[in-house]
GROMACS .gro file of N, CA and C in nm:
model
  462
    1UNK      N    1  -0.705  -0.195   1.690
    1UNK     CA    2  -0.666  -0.063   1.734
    1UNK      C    3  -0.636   0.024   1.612
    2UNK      N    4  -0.716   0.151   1.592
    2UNK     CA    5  -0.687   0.201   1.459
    2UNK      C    6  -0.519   0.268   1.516
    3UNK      N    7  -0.484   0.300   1.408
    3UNK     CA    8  -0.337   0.367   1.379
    3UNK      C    9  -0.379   0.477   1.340
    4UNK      N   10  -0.308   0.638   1.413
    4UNK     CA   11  -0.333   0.763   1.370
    4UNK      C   12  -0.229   0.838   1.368
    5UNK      N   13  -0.241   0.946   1.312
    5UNK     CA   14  -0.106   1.022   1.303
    5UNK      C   15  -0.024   1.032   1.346
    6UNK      N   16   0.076   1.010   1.399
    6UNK     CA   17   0.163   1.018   1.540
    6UNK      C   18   0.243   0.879   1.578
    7UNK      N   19   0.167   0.792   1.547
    7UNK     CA   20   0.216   0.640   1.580
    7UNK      C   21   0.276   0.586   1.496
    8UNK      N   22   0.407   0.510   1.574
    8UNK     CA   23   0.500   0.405   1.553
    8UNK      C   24   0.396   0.322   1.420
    9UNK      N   25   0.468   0.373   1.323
    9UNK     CA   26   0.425   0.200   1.201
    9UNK      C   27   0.459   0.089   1.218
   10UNK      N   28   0.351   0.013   1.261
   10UNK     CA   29   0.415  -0.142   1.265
   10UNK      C   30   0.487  -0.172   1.123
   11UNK      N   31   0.636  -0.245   1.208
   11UNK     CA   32   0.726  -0.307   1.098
   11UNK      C   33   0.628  -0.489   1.017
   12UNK      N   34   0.676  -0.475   0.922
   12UNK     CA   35   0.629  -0.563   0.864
   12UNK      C   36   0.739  -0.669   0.783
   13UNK      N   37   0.708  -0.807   0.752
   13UNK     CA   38   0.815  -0.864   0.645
   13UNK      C   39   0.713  -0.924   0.579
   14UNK      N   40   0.749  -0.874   0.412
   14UNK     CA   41   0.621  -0.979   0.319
   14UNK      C   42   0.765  -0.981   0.206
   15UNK      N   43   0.711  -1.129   0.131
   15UNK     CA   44   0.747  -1.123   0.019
   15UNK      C   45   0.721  -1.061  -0.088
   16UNK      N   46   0.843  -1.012  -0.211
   16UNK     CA   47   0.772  -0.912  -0.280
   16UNK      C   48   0.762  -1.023  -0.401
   17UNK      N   49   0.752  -1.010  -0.583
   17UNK     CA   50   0.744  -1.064  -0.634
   17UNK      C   51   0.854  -1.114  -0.687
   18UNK      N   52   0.946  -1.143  -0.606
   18UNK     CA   53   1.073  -1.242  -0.686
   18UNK      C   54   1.069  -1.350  -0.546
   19UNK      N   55   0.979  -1.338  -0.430
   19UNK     CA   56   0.952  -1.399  -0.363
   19UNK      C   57   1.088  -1.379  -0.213
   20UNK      N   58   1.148  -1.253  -0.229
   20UNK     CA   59   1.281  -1.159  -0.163
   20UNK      C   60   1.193  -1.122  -0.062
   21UNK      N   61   1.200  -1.165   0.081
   21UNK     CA   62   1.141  -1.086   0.201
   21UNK      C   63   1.200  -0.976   0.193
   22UNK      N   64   1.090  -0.836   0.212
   22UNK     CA   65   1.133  -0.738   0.252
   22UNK      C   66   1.064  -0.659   0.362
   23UNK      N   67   1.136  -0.581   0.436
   23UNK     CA   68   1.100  -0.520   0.561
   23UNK      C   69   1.098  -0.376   0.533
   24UNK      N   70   1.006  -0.311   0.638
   24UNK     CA   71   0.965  -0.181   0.672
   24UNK      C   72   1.100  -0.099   0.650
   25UNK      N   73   1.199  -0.194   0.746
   25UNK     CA   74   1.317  -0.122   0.824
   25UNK      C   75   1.367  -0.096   0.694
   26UNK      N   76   1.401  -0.173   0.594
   26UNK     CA   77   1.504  -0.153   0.449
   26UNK      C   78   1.510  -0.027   0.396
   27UNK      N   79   1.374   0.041   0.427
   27UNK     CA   80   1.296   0.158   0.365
   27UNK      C   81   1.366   0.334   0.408
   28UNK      N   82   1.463   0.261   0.538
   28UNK     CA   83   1.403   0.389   0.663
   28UNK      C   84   1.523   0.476   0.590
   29UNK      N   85   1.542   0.621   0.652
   29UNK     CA   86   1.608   0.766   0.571
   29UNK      C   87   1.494   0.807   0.488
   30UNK      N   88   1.406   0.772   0.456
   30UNK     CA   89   1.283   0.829   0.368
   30UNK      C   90   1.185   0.814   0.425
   31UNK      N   91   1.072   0.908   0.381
   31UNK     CA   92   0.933   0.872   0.369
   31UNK      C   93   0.901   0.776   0.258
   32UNK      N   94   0.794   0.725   0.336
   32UNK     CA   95   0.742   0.612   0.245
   32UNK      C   96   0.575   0.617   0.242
   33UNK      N   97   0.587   0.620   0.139
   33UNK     CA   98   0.387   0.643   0.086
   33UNK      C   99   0.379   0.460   0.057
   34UNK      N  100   0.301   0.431   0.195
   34UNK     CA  101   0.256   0.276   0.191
   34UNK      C  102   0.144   0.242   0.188
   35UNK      N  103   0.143   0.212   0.031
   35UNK     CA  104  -0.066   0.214   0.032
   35UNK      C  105  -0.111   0.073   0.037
   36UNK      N  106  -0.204   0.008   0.072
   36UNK     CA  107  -0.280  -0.101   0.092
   36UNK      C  108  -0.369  -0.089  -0.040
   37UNK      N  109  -0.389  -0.164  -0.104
   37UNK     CA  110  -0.427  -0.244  -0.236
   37UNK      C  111  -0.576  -0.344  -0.224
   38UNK      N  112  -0.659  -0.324  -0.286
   38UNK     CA  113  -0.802  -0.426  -0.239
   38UNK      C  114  -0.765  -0.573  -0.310
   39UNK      N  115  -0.721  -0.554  -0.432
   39UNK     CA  116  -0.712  -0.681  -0.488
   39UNK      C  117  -0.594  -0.668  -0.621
   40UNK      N  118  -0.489  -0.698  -0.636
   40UNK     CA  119  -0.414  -0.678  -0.721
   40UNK      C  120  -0.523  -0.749  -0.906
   41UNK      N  121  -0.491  -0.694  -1.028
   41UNK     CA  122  -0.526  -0.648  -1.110
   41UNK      C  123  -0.692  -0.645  -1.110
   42UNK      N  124  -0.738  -0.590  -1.011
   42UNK     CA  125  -0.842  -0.523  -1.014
   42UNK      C  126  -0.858  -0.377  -1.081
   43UNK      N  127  -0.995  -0.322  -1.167
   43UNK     CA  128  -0.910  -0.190  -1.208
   43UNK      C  129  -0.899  -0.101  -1.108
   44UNK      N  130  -0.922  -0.041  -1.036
   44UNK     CA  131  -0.933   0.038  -0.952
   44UNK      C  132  -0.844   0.060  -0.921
   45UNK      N  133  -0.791  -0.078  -0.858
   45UNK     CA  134  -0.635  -0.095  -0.794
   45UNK      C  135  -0.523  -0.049  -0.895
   46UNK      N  136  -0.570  -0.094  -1.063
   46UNK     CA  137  -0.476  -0.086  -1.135
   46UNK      C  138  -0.433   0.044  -1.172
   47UNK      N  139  -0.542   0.133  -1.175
   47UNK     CA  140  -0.574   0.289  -1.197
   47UNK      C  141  -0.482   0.330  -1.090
   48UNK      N  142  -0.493   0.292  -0.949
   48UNK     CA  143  -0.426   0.341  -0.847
   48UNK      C  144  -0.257   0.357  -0.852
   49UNK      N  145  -0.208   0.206  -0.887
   49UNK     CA  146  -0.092   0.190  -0.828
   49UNK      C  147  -0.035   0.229  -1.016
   50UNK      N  148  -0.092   0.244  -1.132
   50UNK     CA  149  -0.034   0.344  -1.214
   50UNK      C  150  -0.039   0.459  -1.241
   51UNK      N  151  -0.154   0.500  -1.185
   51UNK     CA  152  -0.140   0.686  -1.078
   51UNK      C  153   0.020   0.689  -0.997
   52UNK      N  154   0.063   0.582  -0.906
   52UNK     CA  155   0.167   0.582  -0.850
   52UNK      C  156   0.295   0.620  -0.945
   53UNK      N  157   0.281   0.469  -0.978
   53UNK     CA  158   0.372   0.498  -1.129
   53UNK      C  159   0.426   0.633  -1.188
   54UNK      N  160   0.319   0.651  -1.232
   54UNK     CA  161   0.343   0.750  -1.312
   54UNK      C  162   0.404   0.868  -1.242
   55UNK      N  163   0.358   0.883  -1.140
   55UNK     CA  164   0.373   0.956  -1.013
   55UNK      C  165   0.513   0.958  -0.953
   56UNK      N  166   0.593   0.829  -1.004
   56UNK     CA  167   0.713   0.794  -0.930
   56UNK      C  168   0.813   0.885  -0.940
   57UNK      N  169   0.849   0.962  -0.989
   57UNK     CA  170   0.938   1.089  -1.032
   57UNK      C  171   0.924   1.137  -0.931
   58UNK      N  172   0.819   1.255  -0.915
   58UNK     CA  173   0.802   1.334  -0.861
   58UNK      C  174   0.776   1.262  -0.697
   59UNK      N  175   0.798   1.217  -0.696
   59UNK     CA  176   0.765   1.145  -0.519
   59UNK      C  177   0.877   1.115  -0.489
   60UNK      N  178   0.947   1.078  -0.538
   60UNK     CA  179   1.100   0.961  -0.562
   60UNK      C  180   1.184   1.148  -0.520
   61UNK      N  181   1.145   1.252  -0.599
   61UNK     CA  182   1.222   1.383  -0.558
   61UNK      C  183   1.160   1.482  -0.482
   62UNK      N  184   1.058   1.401  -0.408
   62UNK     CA  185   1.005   1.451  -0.248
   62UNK      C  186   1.072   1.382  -0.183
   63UNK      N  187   1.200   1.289  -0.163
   63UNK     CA  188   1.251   1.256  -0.061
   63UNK      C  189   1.128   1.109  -0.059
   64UNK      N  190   1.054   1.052  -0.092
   64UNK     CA  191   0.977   0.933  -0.086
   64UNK      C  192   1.006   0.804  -0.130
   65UNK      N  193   0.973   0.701  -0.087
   65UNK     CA  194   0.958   0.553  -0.175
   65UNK      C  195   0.831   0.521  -0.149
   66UNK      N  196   0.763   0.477  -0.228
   66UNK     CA  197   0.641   0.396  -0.243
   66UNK      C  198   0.618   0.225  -0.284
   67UNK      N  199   0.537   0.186  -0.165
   67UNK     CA  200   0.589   0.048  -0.116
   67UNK      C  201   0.427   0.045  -0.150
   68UNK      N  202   0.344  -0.082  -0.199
   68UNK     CA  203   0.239  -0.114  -0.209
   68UNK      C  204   0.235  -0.266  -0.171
   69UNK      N  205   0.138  -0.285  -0.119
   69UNK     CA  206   0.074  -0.392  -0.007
   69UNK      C  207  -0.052  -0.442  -0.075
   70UNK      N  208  -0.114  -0.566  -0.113
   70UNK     CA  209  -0.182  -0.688  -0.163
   70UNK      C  210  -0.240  -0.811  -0.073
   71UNK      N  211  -0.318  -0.844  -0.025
   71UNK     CA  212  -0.285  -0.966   0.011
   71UNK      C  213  -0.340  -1.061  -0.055
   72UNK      N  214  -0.305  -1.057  -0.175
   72UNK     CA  215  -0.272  -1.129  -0.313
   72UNK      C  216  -0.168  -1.207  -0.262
   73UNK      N  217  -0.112  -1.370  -0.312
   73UNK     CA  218   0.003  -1.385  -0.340
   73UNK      C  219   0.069  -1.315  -0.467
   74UNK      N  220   0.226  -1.374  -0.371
   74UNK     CA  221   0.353  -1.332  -0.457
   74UNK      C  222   0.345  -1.326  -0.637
   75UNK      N  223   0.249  -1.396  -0.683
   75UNK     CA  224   0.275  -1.491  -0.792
   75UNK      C  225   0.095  -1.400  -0.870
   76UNK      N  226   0.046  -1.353  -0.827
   76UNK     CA  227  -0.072  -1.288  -0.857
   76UNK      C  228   0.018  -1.148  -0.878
   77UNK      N  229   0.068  -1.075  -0.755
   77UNK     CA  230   0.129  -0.989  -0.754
   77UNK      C  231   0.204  -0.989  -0.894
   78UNK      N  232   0.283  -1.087  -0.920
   78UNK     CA  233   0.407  -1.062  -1.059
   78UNK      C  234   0.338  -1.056  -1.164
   79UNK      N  235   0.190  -1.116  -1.217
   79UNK     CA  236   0.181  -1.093  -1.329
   79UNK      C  237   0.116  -0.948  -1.329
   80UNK      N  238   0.045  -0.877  -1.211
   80UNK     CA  239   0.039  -0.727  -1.194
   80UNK      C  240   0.140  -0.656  -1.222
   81UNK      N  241   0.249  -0.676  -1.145
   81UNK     CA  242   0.374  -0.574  -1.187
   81UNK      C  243   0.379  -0.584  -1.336
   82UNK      N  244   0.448  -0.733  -1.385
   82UNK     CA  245   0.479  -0.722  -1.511
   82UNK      C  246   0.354  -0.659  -1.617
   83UNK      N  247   0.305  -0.687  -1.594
   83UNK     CA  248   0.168  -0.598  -1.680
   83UNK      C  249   0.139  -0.459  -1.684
   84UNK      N  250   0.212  -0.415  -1.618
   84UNK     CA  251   0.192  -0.264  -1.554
   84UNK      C  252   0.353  -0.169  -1.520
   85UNK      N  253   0.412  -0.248  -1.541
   85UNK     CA  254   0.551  -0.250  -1.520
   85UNK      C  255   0.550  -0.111  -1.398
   86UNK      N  256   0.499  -0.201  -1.331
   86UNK     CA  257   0.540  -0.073  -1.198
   86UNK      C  258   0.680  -0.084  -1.118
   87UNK      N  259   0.706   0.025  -1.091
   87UNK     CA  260   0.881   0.090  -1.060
   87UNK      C  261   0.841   0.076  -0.901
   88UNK      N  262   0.769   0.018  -0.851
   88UNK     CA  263   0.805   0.018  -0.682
   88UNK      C  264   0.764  -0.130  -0.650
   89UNK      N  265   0.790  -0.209  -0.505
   89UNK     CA  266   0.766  -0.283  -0.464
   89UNK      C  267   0.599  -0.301  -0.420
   90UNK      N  268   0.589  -0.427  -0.459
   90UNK     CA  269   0.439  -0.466  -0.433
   90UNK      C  270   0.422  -0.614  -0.355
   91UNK      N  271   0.418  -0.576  -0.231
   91UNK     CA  272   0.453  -0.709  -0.099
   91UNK      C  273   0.312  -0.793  -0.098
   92UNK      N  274   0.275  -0.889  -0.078
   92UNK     CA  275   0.199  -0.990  -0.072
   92UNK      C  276   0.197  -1.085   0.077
   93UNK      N  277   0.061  -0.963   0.162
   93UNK     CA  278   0.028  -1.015   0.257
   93UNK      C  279  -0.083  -1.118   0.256
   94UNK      N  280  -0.062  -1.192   0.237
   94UNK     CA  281  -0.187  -1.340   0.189
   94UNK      C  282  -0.228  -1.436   0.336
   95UNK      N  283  -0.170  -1.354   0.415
   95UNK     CA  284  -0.219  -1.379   0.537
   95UNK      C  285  -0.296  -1.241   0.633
   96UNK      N  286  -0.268  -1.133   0.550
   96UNK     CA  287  -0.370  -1.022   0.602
   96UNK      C  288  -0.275  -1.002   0.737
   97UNK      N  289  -0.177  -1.088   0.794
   97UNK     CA  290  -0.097  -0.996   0.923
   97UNK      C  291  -0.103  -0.829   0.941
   98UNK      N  292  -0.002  -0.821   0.843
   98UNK     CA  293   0.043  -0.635   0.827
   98UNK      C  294  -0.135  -0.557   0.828
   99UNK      N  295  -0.225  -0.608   0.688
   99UNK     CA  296  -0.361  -0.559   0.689
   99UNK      C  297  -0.411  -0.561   0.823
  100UNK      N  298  -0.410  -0.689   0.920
  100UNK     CA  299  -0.477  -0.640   1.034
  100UNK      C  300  -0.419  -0.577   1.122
  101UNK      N  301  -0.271  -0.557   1.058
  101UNK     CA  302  -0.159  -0.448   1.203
  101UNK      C  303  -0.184  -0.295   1.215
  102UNK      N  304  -0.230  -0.231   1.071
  102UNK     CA  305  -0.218  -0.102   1.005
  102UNK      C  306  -0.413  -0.106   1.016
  103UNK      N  307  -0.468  -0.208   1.135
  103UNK     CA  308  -0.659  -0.179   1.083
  103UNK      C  309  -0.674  -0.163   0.981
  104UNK      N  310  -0.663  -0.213   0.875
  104UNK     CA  311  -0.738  -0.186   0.770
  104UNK      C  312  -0.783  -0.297   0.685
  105UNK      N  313  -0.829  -0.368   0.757
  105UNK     CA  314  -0.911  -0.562   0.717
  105UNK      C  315  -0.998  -0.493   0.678
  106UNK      N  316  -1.049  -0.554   0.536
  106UNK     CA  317  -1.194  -0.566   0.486
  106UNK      C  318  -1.225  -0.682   0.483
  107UNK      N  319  -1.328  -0.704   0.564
  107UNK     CA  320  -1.367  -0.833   0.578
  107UNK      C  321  -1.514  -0.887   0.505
  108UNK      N  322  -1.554  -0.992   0.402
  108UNK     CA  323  -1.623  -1.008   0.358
  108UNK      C  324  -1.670  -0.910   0.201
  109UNK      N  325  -1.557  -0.945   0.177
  109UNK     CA  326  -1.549  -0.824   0.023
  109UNK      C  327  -1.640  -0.858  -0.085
  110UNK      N  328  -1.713  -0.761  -0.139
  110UNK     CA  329  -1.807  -0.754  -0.214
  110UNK      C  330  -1.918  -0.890  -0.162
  111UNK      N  331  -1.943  -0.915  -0.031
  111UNK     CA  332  -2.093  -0.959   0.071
  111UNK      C  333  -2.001  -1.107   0.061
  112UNK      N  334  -1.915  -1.145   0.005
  112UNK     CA  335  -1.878  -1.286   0.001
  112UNK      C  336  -1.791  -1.329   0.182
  113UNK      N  337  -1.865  -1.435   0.218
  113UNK     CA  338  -1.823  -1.420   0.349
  113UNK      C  339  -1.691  -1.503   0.361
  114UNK      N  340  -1.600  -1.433   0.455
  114UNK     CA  341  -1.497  -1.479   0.477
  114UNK      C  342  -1.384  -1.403   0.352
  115UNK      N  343  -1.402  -1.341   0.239
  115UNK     CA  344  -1.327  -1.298   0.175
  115UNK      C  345  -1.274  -1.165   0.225
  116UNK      N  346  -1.137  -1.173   0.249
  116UNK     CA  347  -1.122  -1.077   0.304
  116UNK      C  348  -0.993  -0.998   0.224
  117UNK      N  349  -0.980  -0.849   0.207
  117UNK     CA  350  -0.896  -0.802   0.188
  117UNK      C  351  -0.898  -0.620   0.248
  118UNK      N  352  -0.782  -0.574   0.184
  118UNK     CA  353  -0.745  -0.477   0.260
  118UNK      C  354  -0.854  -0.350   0.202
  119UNK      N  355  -0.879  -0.283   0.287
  119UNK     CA  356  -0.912  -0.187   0.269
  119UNK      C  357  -0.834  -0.066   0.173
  120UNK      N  358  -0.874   0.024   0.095
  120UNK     CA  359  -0.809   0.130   0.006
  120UNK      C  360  -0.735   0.210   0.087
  121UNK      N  361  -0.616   0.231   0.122
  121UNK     CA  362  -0.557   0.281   0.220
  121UNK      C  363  -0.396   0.311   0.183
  122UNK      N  364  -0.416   0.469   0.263
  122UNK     CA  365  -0.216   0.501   0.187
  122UNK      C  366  -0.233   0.592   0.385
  123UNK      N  367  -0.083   0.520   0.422
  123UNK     CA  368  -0.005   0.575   0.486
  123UNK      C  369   0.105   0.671   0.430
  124UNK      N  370   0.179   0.769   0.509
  124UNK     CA  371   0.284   0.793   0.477
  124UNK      C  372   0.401   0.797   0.609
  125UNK      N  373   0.448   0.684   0.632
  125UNK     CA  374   0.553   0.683   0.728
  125UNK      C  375   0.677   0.790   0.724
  126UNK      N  376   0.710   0.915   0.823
  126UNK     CA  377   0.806   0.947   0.794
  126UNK      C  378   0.917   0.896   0.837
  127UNK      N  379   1.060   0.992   0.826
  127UNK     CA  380   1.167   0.931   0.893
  127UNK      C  381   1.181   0.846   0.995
  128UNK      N  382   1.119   0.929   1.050
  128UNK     CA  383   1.129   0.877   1.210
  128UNK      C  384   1.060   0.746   1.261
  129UNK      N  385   1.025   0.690   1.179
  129UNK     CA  386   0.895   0.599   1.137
  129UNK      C  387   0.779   0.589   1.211
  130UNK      N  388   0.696   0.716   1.256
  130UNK     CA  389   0.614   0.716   1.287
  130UNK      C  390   0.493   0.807   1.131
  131UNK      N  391   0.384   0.730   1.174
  131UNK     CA  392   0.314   0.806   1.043
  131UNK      C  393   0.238   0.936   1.076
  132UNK      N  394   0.297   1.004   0.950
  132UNK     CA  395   0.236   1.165   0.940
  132UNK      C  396   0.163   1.182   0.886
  133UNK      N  397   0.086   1.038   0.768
  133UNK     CA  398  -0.046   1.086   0.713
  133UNK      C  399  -0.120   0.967   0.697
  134UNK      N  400  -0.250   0.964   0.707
  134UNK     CA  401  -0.326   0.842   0.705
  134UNK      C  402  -0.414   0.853   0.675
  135UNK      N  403  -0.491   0.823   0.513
  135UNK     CA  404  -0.661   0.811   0.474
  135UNK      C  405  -0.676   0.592   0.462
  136UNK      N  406  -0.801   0.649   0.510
  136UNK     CA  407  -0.830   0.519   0.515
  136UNK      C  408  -0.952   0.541   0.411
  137UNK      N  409  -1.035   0.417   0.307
  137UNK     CA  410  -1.149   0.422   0.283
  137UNK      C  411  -1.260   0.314   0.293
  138UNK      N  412  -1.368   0.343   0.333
  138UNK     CA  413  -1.467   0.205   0.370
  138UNK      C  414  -1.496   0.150   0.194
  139UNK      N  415  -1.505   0.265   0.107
  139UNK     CA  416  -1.561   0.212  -0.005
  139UNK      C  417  -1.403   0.180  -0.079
  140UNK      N  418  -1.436   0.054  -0.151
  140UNK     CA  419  -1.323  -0.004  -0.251
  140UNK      C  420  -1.300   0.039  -0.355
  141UNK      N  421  -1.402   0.110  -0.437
  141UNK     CA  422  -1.395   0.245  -0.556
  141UNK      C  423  -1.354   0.344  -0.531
  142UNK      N  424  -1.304   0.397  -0.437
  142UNK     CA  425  -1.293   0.531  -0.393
  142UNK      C  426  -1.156   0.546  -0.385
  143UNK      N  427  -1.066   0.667  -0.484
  143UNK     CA  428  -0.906   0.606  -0.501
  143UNK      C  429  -0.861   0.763  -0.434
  144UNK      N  430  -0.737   0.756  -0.368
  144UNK     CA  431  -0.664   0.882  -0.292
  144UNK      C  432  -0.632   0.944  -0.391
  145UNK      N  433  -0.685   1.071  -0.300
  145UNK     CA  434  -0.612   1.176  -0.337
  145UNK      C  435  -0.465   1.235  -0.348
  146UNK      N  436  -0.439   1.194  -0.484
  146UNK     CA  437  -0.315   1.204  -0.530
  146UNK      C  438  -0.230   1.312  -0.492
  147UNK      N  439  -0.326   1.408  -0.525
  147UNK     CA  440  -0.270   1.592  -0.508
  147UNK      C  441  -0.198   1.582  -0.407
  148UNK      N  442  -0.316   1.560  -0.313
  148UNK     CA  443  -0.312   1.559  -0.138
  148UNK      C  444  -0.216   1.504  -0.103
  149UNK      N  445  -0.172   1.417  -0.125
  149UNK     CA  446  -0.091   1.349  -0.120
  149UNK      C  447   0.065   1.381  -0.132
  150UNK      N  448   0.107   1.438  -0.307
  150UNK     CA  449   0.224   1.471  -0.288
  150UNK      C  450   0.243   1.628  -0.232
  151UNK      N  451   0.150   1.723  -0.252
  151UNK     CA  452   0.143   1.805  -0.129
  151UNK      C  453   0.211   1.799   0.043
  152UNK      N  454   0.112   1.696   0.104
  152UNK     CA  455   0.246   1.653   0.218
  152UNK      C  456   0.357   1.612   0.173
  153UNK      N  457   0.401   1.547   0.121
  153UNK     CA  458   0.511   1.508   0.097
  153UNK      C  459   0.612   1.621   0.086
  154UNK      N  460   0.523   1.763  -0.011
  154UNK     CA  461   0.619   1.851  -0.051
  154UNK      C  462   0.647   1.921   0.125
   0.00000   0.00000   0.00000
């Protein structure tokens, strides 16, 4: 069932990289820009989530947190962060749950069958925790629009 503007975000619990379950709910009083990740230190991905980074200021004083999603393990995930020293949480769905809750399974990544990961994808859950913004992308090169992005937010 795709997820569109308007709808309840499914809550989620993943471990992040100290291996600390964390939940949707921890998040709530803010918006949260929750992007889905194809493959942690992939570049694309890496370009992406230090676009975030860098980004973290100014989002962090839109009233935002930015939560990023892998289904990488925990332990793939840490040597990403530490390499990149990114300032937000990066959860490790390695069971693709949350990926197939939020539709956005890529299934059979780059023609390899059965490899599956998430599609390039940023929600933005508001308060209320229903989401107010949602790009999804079929292609795995193809990185959000940043602008666009903190624009809603503003």
């Amino acid at each position: 069932m795709t997820l569109n503007v308007g709808d309840i975000a499914p809550k989620f619990e993943l471990p992040d990289i100290d291996l600390k379950m964390r939940t949707l709910d921890e998040f709530k009083g803010k918006k949260i820009v929750l992007t889905f990740i194809v493959a942690a230190s992939s570049p694309v991905c890496e370009n992406e989530l230090c676009n975030f980074r860098d980004s973290w200021s100014e989002i962090s004083n839109l009233g935002a947190q930015i939560v990023a999603i892998s289904n990488d393990g925990p332990f793939a995930n840490k040597a990403f962060v530490q390499k990149n020293n990114f300032n937000f949480p990066l959860l490790a769905d390695y069971n693709s749950k949350t990926i197939r809750d939020y539709d956005v399974l890529m299934p059979h990544l780059l023609h390899i069958k059965d490899y599956n990961a998430a599609k390039r994808s940023v929600f933005i859950i508001m308060e209320d925790g229903k989401i107010g913004y949602r790009w999804v992308s079929e292609d795995p090169l193809k990185e959000p629009n940043y602008d666009e992005i903190k624009k809603f937010l503003s």
